[in-house]
PDB file of C-alpha atoms and ligand atoms in Angstrom:
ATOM      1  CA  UNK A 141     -53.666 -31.039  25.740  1.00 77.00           C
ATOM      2  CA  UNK A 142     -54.495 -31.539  22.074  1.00 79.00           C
ATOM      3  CA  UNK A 143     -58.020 -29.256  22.551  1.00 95.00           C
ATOM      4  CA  UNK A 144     -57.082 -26.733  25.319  1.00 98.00           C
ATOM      5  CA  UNK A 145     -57.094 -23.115  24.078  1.00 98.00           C
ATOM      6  CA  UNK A 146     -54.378 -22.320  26.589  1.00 98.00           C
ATOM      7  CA  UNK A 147     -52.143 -24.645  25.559  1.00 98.00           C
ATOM      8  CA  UNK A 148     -52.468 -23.743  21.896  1.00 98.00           C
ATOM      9  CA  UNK A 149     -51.879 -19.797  22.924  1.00 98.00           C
ATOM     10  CA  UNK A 150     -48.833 -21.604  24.922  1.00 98.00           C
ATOM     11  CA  UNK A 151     -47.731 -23.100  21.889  1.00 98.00           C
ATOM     12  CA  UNK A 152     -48.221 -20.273  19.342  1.00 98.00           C
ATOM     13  CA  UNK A 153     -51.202 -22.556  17.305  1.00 97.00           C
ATOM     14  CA  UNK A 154     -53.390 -19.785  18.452  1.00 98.00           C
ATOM     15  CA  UNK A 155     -52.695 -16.285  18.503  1.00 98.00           C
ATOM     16  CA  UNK A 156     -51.745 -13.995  21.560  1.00 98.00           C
ATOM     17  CA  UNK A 157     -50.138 -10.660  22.587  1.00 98.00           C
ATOM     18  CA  UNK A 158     -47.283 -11.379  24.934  1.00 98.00           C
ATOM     19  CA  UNK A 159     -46.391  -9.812  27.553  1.00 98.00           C
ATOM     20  CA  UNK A 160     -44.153 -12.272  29.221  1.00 98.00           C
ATOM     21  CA  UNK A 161     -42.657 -15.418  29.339  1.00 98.00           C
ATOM     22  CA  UNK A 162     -40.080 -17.647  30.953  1.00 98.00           C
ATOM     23  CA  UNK A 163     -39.463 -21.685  30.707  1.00 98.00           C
ATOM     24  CA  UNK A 164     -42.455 -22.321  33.024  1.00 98.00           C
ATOM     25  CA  UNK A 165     -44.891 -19.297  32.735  1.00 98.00           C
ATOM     26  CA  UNK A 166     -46.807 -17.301  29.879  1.00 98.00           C
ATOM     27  CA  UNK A 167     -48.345 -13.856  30.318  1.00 99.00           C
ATOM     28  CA  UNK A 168     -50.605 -12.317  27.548  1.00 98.00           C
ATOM     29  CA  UNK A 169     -53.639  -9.437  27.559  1.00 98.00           C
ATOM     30  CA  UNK A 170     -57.115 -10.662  27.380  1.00 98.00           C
ATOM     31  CA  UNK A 171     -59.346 -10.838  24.834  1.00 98.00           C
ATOM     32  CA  UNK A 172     -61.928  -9.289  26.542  1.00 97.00           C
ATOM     33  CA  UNK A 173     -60.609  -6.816  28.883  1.00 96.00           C
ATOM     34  CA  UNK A 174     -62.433  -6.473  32.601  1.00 93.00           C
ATOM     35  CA  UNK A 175     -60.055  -3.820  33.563  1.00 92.00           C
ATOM     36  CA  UNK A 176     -57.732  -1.011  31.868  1.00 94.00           C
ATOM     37  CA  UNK A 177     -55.042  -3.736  32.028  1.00 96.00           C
ATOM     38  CA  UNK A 178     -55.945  -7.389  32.212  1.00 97.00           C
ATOM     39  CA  UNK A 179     -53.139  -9.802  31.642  1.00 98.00           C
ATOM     40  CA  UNK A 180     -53.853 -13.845  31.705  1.00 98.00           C
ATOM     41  CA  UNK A 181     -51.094 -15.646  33.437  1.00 99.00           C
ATOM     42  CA  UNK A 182     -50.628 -19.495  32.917  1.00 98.00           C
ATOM     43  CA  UNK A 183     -48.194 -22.408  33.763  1.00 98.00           C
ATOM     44  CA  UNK A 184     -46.784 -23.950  30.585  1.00 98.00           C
ATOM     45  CA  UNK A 185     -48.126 -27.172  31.917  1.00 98.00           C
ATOM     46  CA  UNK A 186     -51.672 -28.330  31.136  1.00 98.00           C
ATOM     47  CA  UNK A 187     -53.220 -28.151  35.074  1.00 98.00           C
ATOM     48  CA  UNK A 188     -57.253 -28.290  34.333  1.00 98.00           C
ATOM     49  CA  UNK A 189     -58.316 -25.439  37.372  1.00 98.00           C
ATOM     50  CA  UNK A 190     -57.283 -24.737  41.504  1.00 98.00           C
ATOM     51  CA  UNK A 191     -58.970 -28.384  42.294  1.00 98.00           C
ATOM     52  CA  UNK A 192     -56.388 -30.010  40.665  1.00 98.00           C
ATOM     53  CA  UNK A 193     -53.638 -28.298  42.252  1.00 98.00           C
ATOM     54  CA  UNK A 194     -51.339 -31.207  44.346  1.00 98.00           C
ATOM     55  CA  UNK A 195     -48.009 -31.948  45.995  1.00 98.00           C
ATOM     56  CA  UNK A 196     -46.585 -33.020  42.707  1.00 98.00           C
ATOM     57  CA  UNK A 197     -47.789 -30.279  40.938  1.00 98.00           C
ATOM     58  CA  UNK A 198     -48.084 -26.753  42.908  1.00 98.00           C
ATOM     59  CA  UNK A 199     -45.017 -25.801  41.932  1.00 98.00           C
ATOM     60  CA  UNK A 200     -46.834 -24.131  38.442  1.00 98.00           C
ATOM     61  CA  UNK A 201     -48.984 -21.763  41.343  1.00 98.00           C
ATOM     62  CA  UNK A 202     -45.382 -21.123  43.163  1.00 98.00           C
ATOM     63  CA  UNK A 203     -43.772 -20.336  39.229  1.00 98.00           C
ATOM     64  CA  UNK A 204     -47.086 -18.255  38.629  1.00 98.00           C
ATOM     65  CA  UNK A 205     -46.647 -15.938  41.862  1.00 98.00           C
ATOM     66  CA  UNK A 206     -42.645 -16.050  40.926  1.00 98.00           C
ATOM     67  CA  UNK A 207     -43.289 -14.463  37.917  1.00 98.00           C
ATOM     68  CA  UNK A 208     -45.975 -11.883  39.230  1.00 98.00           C
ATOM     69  CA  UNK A 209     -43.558  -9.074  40.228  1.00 98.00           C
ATOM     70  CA  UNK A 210     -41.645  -8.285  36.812  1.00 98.00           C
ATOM     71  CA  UNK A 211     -44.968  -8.874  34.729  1.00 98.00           C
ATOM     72  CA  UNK A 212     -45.996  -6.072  37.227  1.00 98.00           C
ATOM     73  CA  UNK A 213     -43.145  -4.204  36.309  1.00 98.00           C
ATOM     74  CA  UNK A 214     -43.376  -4.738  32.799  1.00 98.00           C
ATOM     75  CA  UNK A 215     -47.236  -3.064  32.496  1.00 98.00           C
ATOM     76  CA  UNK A 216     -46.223  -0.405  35.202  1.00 98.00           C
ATOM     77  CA  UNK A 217     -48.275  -1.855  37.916  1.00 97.00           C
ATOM     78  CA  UNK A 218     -46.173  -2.832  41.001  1.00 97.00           C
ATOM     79  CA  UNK A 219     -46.327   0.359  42.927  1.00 96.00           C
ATOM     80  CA  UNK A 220     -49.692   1.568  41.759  1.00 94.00           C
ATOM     81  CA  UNK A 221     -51.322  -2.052  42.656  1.00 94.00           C
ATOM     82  CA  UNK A 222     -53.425  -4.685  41.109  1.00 94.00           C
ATOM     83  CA  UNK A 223     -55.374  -7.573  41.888  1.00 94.00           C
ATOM     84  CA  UNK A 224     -54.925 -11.209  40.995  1.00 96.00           C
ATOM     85  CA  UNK A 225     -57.501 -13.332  40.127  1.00 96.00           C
ATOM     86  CA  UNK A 226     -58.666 -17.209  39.620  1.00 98.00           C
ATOM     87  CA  UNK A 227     -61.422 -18.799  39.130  1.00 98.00           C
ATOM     88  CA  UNK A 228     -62.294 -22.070  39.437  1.00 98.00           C
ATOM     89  CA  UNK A 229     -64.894 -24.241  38.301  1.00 97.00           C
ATOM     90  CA  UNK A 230     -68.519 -23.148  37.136  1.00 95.00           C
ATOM     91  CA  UNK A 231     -70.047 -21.097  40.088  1.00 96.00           C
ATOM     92  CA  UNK A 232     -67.010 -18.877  39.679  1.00 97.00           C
ATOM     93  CA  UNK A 233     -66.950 -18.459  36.030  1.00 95.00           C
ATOM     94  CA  UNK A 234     -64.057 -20.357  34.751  1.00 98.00           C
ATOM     95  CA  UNK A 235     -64.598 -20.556  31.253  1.00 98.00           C
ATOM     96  CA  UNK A 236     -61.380 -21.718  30.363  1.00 98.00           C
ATOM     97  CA  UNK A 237     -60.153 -25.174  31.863  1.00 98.00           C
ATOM     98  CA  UNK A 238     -56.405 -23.745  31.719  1.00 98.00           C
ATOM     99  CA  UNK A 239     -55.357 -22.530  35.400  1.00 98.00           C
ATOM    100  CA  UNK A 240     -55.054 -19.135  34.984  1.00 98.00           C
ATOM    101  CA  UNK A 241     -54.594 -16.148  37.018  1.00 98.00           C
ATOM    102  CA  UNK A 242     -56.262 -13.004  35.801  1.00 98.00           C
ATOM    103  CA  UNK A 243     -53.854  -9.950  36.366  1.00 97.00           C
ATOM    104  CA  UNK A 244     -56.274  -6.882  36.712  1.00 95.00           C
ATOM    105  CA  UNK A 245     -54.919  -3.191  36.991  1.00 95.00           C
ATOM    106  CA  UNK A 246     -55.850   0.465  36.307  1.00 92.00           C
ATOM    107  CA  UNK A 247     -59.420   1.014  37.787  1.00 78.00           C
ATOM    108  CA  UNK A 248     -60.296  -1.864  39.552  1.00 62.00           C
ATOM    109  CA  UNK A 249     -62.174  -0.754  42.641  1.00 70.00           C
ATOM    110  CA  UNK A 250     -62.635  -1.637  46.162  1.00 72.00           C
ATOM    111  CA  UNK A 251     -62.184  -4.468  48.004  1.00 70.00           C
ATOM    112  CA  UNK A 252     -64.173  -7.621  46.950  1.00 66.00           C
ATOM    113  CA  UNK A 253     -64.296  -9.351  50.159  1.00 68.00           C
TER     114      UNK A 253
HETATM  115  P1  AMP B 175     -62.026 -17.458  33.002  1.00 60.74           P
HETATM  116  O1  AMP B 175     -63.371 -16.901  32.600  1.00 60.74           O
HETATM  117  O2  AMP B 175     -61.593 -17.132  34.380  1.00 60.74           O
HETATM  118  O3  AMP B 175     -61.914 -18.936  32.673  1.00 60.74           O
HETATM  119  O4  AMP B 175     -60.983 -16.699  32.070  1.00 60.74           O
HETATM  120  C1  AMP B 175     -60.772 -17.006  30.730  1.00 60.74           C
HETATM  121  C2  AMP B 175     -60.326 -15.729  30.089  1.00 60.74           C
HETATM  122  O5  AMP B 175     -59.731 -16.026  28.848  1.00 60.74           O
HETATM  123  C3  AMP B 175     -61.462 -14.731  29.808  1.00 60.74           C
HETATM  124  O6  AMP B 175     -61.215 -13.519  30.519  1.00 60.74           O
HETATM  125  C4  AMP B 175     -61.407 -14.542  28.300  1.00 60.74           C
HETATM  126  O7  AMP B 175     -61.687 -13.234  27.890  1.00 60.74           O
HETATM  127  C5  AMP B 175     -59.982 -14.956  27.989  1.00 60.74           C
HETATM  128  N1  AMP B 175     -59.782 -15.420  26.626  1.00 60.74           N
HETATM  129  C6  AMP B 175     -60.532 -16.326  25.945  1.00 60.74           C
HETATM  130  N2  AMP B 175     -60.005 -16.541  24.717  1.00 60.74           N
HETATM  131  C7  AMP B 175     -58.890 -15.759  24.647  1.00 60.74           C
HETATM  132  C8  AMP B 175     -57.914 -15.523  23.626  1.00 60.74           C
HETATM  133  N3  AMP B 175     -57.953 -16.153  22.446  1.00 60.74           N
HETATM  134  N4  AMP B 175     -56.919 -14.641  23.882  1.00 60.74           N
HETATM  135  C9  AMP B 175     -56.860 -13.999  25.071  1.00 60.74           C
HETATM  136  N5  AMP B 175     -57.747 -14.182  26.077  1.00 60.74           N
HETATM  137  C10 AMP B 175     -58.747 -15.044  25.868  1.00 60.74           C
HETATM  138 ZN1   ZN B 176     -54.045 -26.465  28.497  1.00 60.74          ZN
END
């Protein structure tokens, strides 16, 4: 997608600070950190947001949650926990029309349901 931010982090055109990456999947800290670590984690495929998500294509979410363990490992996370986040469309805050999962770590609180 020739104007997705994303997709130019995917592709190097913009700028990021990787912290993983396979064939399908790229991990990289946010710009503007909600948490002592926040990773963004997104499918190498241009998928606009969760209401898009079909049969043809849910494979990205199943790469995403693949790849959610050893980016856990990498930042030190997996044992002391995190919380995985995505939003989707404008009520929740997307911003960035990328599906993305949020990776958020370190002093993120209760319970938010
Ligand atoms: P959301 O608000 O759920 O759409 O998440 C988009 C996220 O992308 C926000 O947390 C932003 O801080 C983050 N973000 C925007 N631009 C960049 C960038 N250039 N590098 C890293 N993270 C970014
Ligand atoms: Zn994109």
């Amino acid at each position: 997608m020739a104007d997705c931010l994303f997709c130019k982090i995917i592709s190097g055109e913009i700028p990021s600070k990787k912290v993983f990456e396979n064939d399908k999947v790229y991990a990289f800290y946010d710009i503007a950190p909600q948490a002592p670590v926040h990773v963004v984690i997104v499918p190498k495929t241009h998928i606009e947001s969760a209401n898009e998500i079909t049969k043809e294509n849910s494979s990205a979410v199943a790469d995403i949650y693949e790849a959610i363990p050893e980016i856990a490992r990498i930042l030190g996370v997996e044992k002391s926990g995190y919380r995985i986040v995505n939003n989707c469309g404008k009520d929740a805050g997307q911003t960035v029309f990328h599906i993305h999962f949020h990776l958020l770590a370190g002093c993120v609180g209760g319970k938010m349901y």
